[in-house]
Coordinates of N, CA and C in Angstrom, one line a residue:
M1 N 58.3 9.0 -41.8 CA 58.9 10.0 -41.6 C 57.9 11.3 -41.4
S2 N 58.2 11.5 -40.0 CA 57.4 12.7 -39.6 C 57.0 13.8 -39.9
E3 N 56.1 14.7 -39.8 CA 56.0 15.9 -40.7 C 56.2 16.8 -38.9
S4 N 56.4 18.1 -39.0 CA 56.2 19.1 -37.5 C 54.6 19.5 -38.4
M5 N 54.4 19.9 -36.9 CA 53.3 20.6 -37.1 C 53.2 21.9 -38.1
T6 N 54.3 22.7 -38.2 CA 54.5 24.4 -39.0 C 54.3 23.8 -40.3
E7 N 54.3 22.2 -40.9 CA 54.9 21.7 -42.0 C 53.5 21.5 -42.6
T8 N 52.7 21.0 -41.7 CA 51.2 20.5 -42.1 C 50.2 22.1 -41.7
K9 N 50.0 22.3 -42.4 CA 48.8 23.5 -42.1 C 47.1 22.9 -41.7
L10 N 47.1 23.2 -40.1 CA 46.2 23.1 -39.4 C 45.6 24.3 -39.0
T11 N 44.2 24.2 -38.8 CA 43.3 25.3 -38.3 C 43.6 25.4 -36.3
E12 N 43.6 26.5 -36.2 CA 43.5 26.4 -34.7 C 43.0 25.6 -33.5
R13 N 41.5 25.5 -34.3 CA 41.1 24.5 -33.4 C 41.7 22.8 -33.7
Q14 N 42.2 22.5 -35.2 CA 42.7 21.3 -34.8 C 44.4 21.3 -33.9
M15 N 45.0 22.5 -34.0 CA 45.6 22.2 -33.1 C 44.9 21.9 -31.6
K16 N 44.3 22.7 -31.3 CA 43.9 22.5 -29.7 C 43.4 21.1 -29.9
M17 N 42.7 20.4 -30.8 CA 42.4 18.9 -30.7 C 43.3 18.0 -30.7
L18 N 44.8 18.6 -31.5 CA 45.7 17.8 -31.0 C 46.4 18.0 -29.6
N19 N 46.2 19.1 -29.0 CA 47.0 19.0 -27.7 C 46.3 18.4 -27.2
L20 N 45.1 18.4 -26.9 CA 44.0 17.8 -26.0 C 44.2 16.1 -25.8
I21 N 44.7 15.6 -27.6 CA 44.9 14.3 -27.4 C 46.1 14.3 -27.0
K22 N 47.1 15.1 -27.0 CA 48.3 14.4 -26.2 C 48.3 14.4 -24.7
E23 N 47.3 15.3 -24.2 CA 47.3 15.2 -22.7 C 46.7 13.8 -22.4
L24 N 45.5 13.2 -23.3 CA 44.6 12.5 -22.7 C 44.5 11.6 -24.0
P25 N 44.9 10.8 -24.7 CA 45.1 10.1 -25.7 C 43.8 9.5 -25.8
T26 N 43.2 9.1 -24.7 CA 41.7 8.3 -25.0 C 40.9 9.1 -24.7
I27 N 41.2 10.2 -25.1 CA 39.8 11.6 -24.9 C 38.8 10.9 -26.5
T28 N 37.5 10.9 -26.2 CA 36.2 10.9 -26.8 C 35.8 11.9 -27.9
A29 N 35.6 12.4 -28.9 CA 35.0 13.2 -29.5 C 34.0 14.1 -28.8
K30 N 33.5 13.5 -28.0 CA 32.3 13.9 -26.9 C 32.9 15.2 -26.3
K31 N 33.4 14.7 -25.6 CA 34.5 15.5 -24.5 C 35.1 16.5 -25.1
M32 N 35.7 16.4 -26.5 CA 36.7 17.1 -27.0 C 35.5 18.3 -27.4
S33 N 34.6 18.0 -27.7 CA 33.7 19.1 -28.4 C 33.0 19.6 -27.0
E34 N 33.0 19.0 -26.0 CA 32.3 19.6 -24.5 C 33.7 21.3 -24.4
T35 N 35.0 20.2 -24.4 CA 35.8 21.0 -24.1 C 35.9 22.5 -24.7
L36 N 35.7 22.5 -26.2 CA 35.8 23.1 -27.2 C 34.8 23.9 -27.5
S37 N 34.1 23.8 -27.1 CA 32.3 24.4 -27.3 C 32.1 24.8 -28.8
V38 N 32.4 23.1 -29.5 CA 31.8 23.0 -30.7 C 31.0 22.1 -30.5
S39 N 30.4 21.7 -32.1 CA 29.4 20.1 -31.8 C 30.5 19.2 -31.8
Q40 N 29.5 18.2 -31.5 CA 30.6 17.0 -32.0 C 30.6 16.7 -32.9
R41 N 30.1 17.1 -33.9 CA 29.9 16.8 -35.6 C 30.8 17.5 -36.2
T42 N 31.6 18.5 -35.4 CA 32.7 19.8 -36.2 C 33.6 18.8 -35.6
V43 N 33.9 18.3 -34.5 CA 35.1 17.4 -33.9 C 35.2 16.0 -35.3
E44 N 34.3 15.7 -35.1 CA 34.5 14.7 -35.6 C 34.9 14.5 -37.6
R45 N 34.1 16.0 -37.8 CA 34.7 16.3 -39.0 C 36.0 16.6 -39.1
D46 N 36.8 17.4 -38.0 CA 38.5 17.6 -38.1 C 38.9 16.7 -37.9
L47 N 38.6 15.2 -37.2 CA 39.6 14.1 -36.5 C 39.3 13.8 -38.2
S48 N 38.6 13.6 -38.8 CA 38.7 12.9 -40.1 C 39.5 13.9 -40.8
T49 N 39.8 14.7 -41.1 CA 40.6 15.9 -41.8 C 42.0 15.2 -41.4
L50 N 42.6 15.6 -39.8 CA 43.7 14.8 -39.6 C 44.2 13.8 -39.9
K51 N 43.3 12.8 -40.0 CA 43.4 11.2 -40.2 C 43.5 11.1 -41.6
N52 N 43.1 12.1 -42.5 CA 43.3 12.3 -43.7 C 44.5 12.9 -44.5
K53 N 44.8 14.0 -43.2 CA 46.2 14.3 -43.9 C 47.1 13.7 -43.1
G54 N 47.1 12.4 -42.6 CA 47.9 11.7 -42.0 C 48.9 12.3 -40.4
V55 N 47.7 13.1 -39.8 CA 48.2 13.3 -38.5 C 47.9 13.1 -37.9
L56 N 47.2 12.0 -37.7 CA 46.2 11.0 -36.3 C 46.4 10.0 -36.8
M57 N 46.0 8.9 -36.2 CA 45.4 7.6 -36.2 C 44.7 7.4 -35.0
R58 N 43.4 6.4 -35.2 CA 42.7 5.9 -34.3 C 43.6 4.2 -34.3
E59 N 43.8 3.8 -32.5 CA 44.4 3.0 -32.3 C 43.6 2.1 -31.5
G60 N 42.8 1.1 -32.0 CA 42.3 -0.3 -31.0 C 40.6 0.2 -31.4
K61 N 39.6 -0.2 -30.8 CA 38.0 -0.1 -31.0 C 37.8 1.4 -30.7
D62 N 36.5 1.7 -31.6 CA 36.1 3.1 -31.4 C 35.8 3.8 -30.0
N63 N 35.0 2.3 -29.2 CA 34.7 2.8 -27.9 C 35.7 2.7 -26.5
D64 N 36.9 2.2 -26.8 CA 38.0 2.1 -25.7 C 39.6 2.2 -27.0
G65 N 39.6 2.7 -27.8 CA 40.8 2.9 -28.1 C 41.4 4.1 -27.6
L66 N 42.7 4.3 -28.6 CA 43.5 5.5 -28.8 C 43.5 6.1 -29.7
W67 N 44.0 7.7 -29.7 CA 44.5 8.4 -30.5 C 46.0 8.2 -30.6
Q68 N 46.5 8.4 -31.9 CA 48.1 8.5 -31.7 C 48.5 9.5 -32.7
I69 N 49.2 10.3 -32.5 CA 49.7 11.2 -33.3 C 50.8 11.2 -33.8
L70 N 50.9 11.4 -35.3 CA 51.8 10.9 -36.1 C 52.7 12.0 -36.6
I71 N 53.1 13.2 -36.2 CA 53.8 14.4 -36.7 C 54.3 14.4 -35.1
T72 N 55.2 15.7 -35.8 CA 56.1 16.1 -34.1 C 55.5 17.1 -34.1
M73 N 55.7 17.5 -32.3 CA 54.5 18.3 -32.1 C 55.2 19.4 -31.4
G74 N 55.7 20.7 -31.9 CA 57.1 21.6 -31.2 C 56.6 22.1 -30.4

Protein backbone atom coordinates (compact mmCIF):
# COMPACT_ATOMS: atom_id res chain seq x y z
CA MET A 1 0.00 0.00 0.00
CA SER A 2 1.58 3.25 -1.05
CA GLU A 3 1.21 6.50 0.81
CA SER A 4 0.92 9.90 -0.77
CA MET A 5 3.53 12.63 -0.39
CA THR A 6 1.13 14.62 1.79
CA GLU A 7 0.84 11.70 4.25
CA THR A 8 4.63 11.39 4.47
CA LYS A 9 6.35 14.38 6.05
CA LEU A 10 9.08 15.45 3.66
CA THR A 11 11.23 18.55 3.51
CA GLU A 12 11.09 20.84 0.51
CA ARG A 13 14.54 19.57 -0.56
CA GLN A 14 13.42 15.94 -0.28
CA MET A 15 10.40 16.70 -2.47
CA LYS A 16 12.69 18.35 -5.03
CA MET A 17 14.89 15.24 -4.94
CA LEU A 18 11.87 13.01 -5.60
CA ASN A 19 10.91 15.20 -8.56
CA LEU A 20 14.44 14.86 -9.96
CA ILE A 21 14.26 11.08 -9.49
CA LYS A 22 10.83 10.97 -11.15
CA GLU A 23 12.28 12.75 -14.19
CA LEU A 24 15.52 10.73 -14.27
CA PRO A 25 15.47 7.50 -12.18
CA THR A 26 19.16 6.87 -12.90
CA ILE A 27 20.29 10.21 -11.44
CA THR A 28 23.30 10.08 -9.13
CA ALA A 29 23.70 11.68 -5.71
CA LYS A 30 26.47 13.82 -7.21
CA LYS A 31 24.21 15.14 -9.98
CA MET A 32 21.42 15.81 -7.47
CA SER A 33 23.83 17.75 -5.26
CA GLU A 34 24.94 19.87 -8.23
CA THR A 35 21.35 20.51 -9.32
CA LEU A 36 20.15 21.40 -5.81
CA SER A 37 23.32 23.33 -4.85
CA VAL A 38 23.93 21.29 -1.70
CA SER A 39 26.73 18.94 -0.71
CA GLN A 40 26.75 15.36 -1.90
CA ARG A 41 26.74 14.27 1.75
CA THR A 42 23.49 16.21 2.33
CA VAL A 43 21.89 14.42 -0.63
CA GLU A 44 23.13 11.05 0.62
CA ARG A 45 21.71 11.77 4.09
CA ASP A 46 18.33 12.73 2.59
CA LEU A 47 18.34 9.64 0.37
CA SER A 48 18.99 7.49 3.44
CA THR A 49 16.11 9.18 5.26
CA LEU A 50 13.78 8.62 2.29
CA LYS A 51 14.78 4.95 2.12
CA ASN A 52 14.23 4.52 5.87
CA LYS A 53 10.76 6.11 5.59
CA GLY A 54 9.85 3.64 2.83
CA VAL A 55 9.53 6.42 0.25
CA LEU A 56 12.37 5.34 -2.00
CA MET A 57 14.44 2.30 -2.86
CA ARG A 58 17.50 1.67 -4.98
CA GLU A 59 17.22 -1.06 -7.60
CA GLY A 60 20.37 -2.56 -9.06
CA LYS A 61 23.98 -1.71 -8.38
CA ASP A 62 25.12 1.64 -7.03
CA ASN A 63 26.93 2.60 -10.22
CA ASP A 64 24.29 1.51 -12.75
CA GLY A 65 21.04 1.09 -10.83
CA LEU A 66 17.97 3.26 -10.64
CA TRP A 67 15.77 4.81 -8.00
CA GLN A 68 12.21 3.66 -7.48
CA ILE A 69 9.67 5.91 -5.73
CA LEU A 70 7.36 3.88 -3.50
CA ILE A 71 4.72 6.52 -2.72
CA THR A 72 2.10 8.24 -4.84
CA MET A 73 3.26 11.61 -6.07
CA GLY A 74 0.34 14.02 -6.29
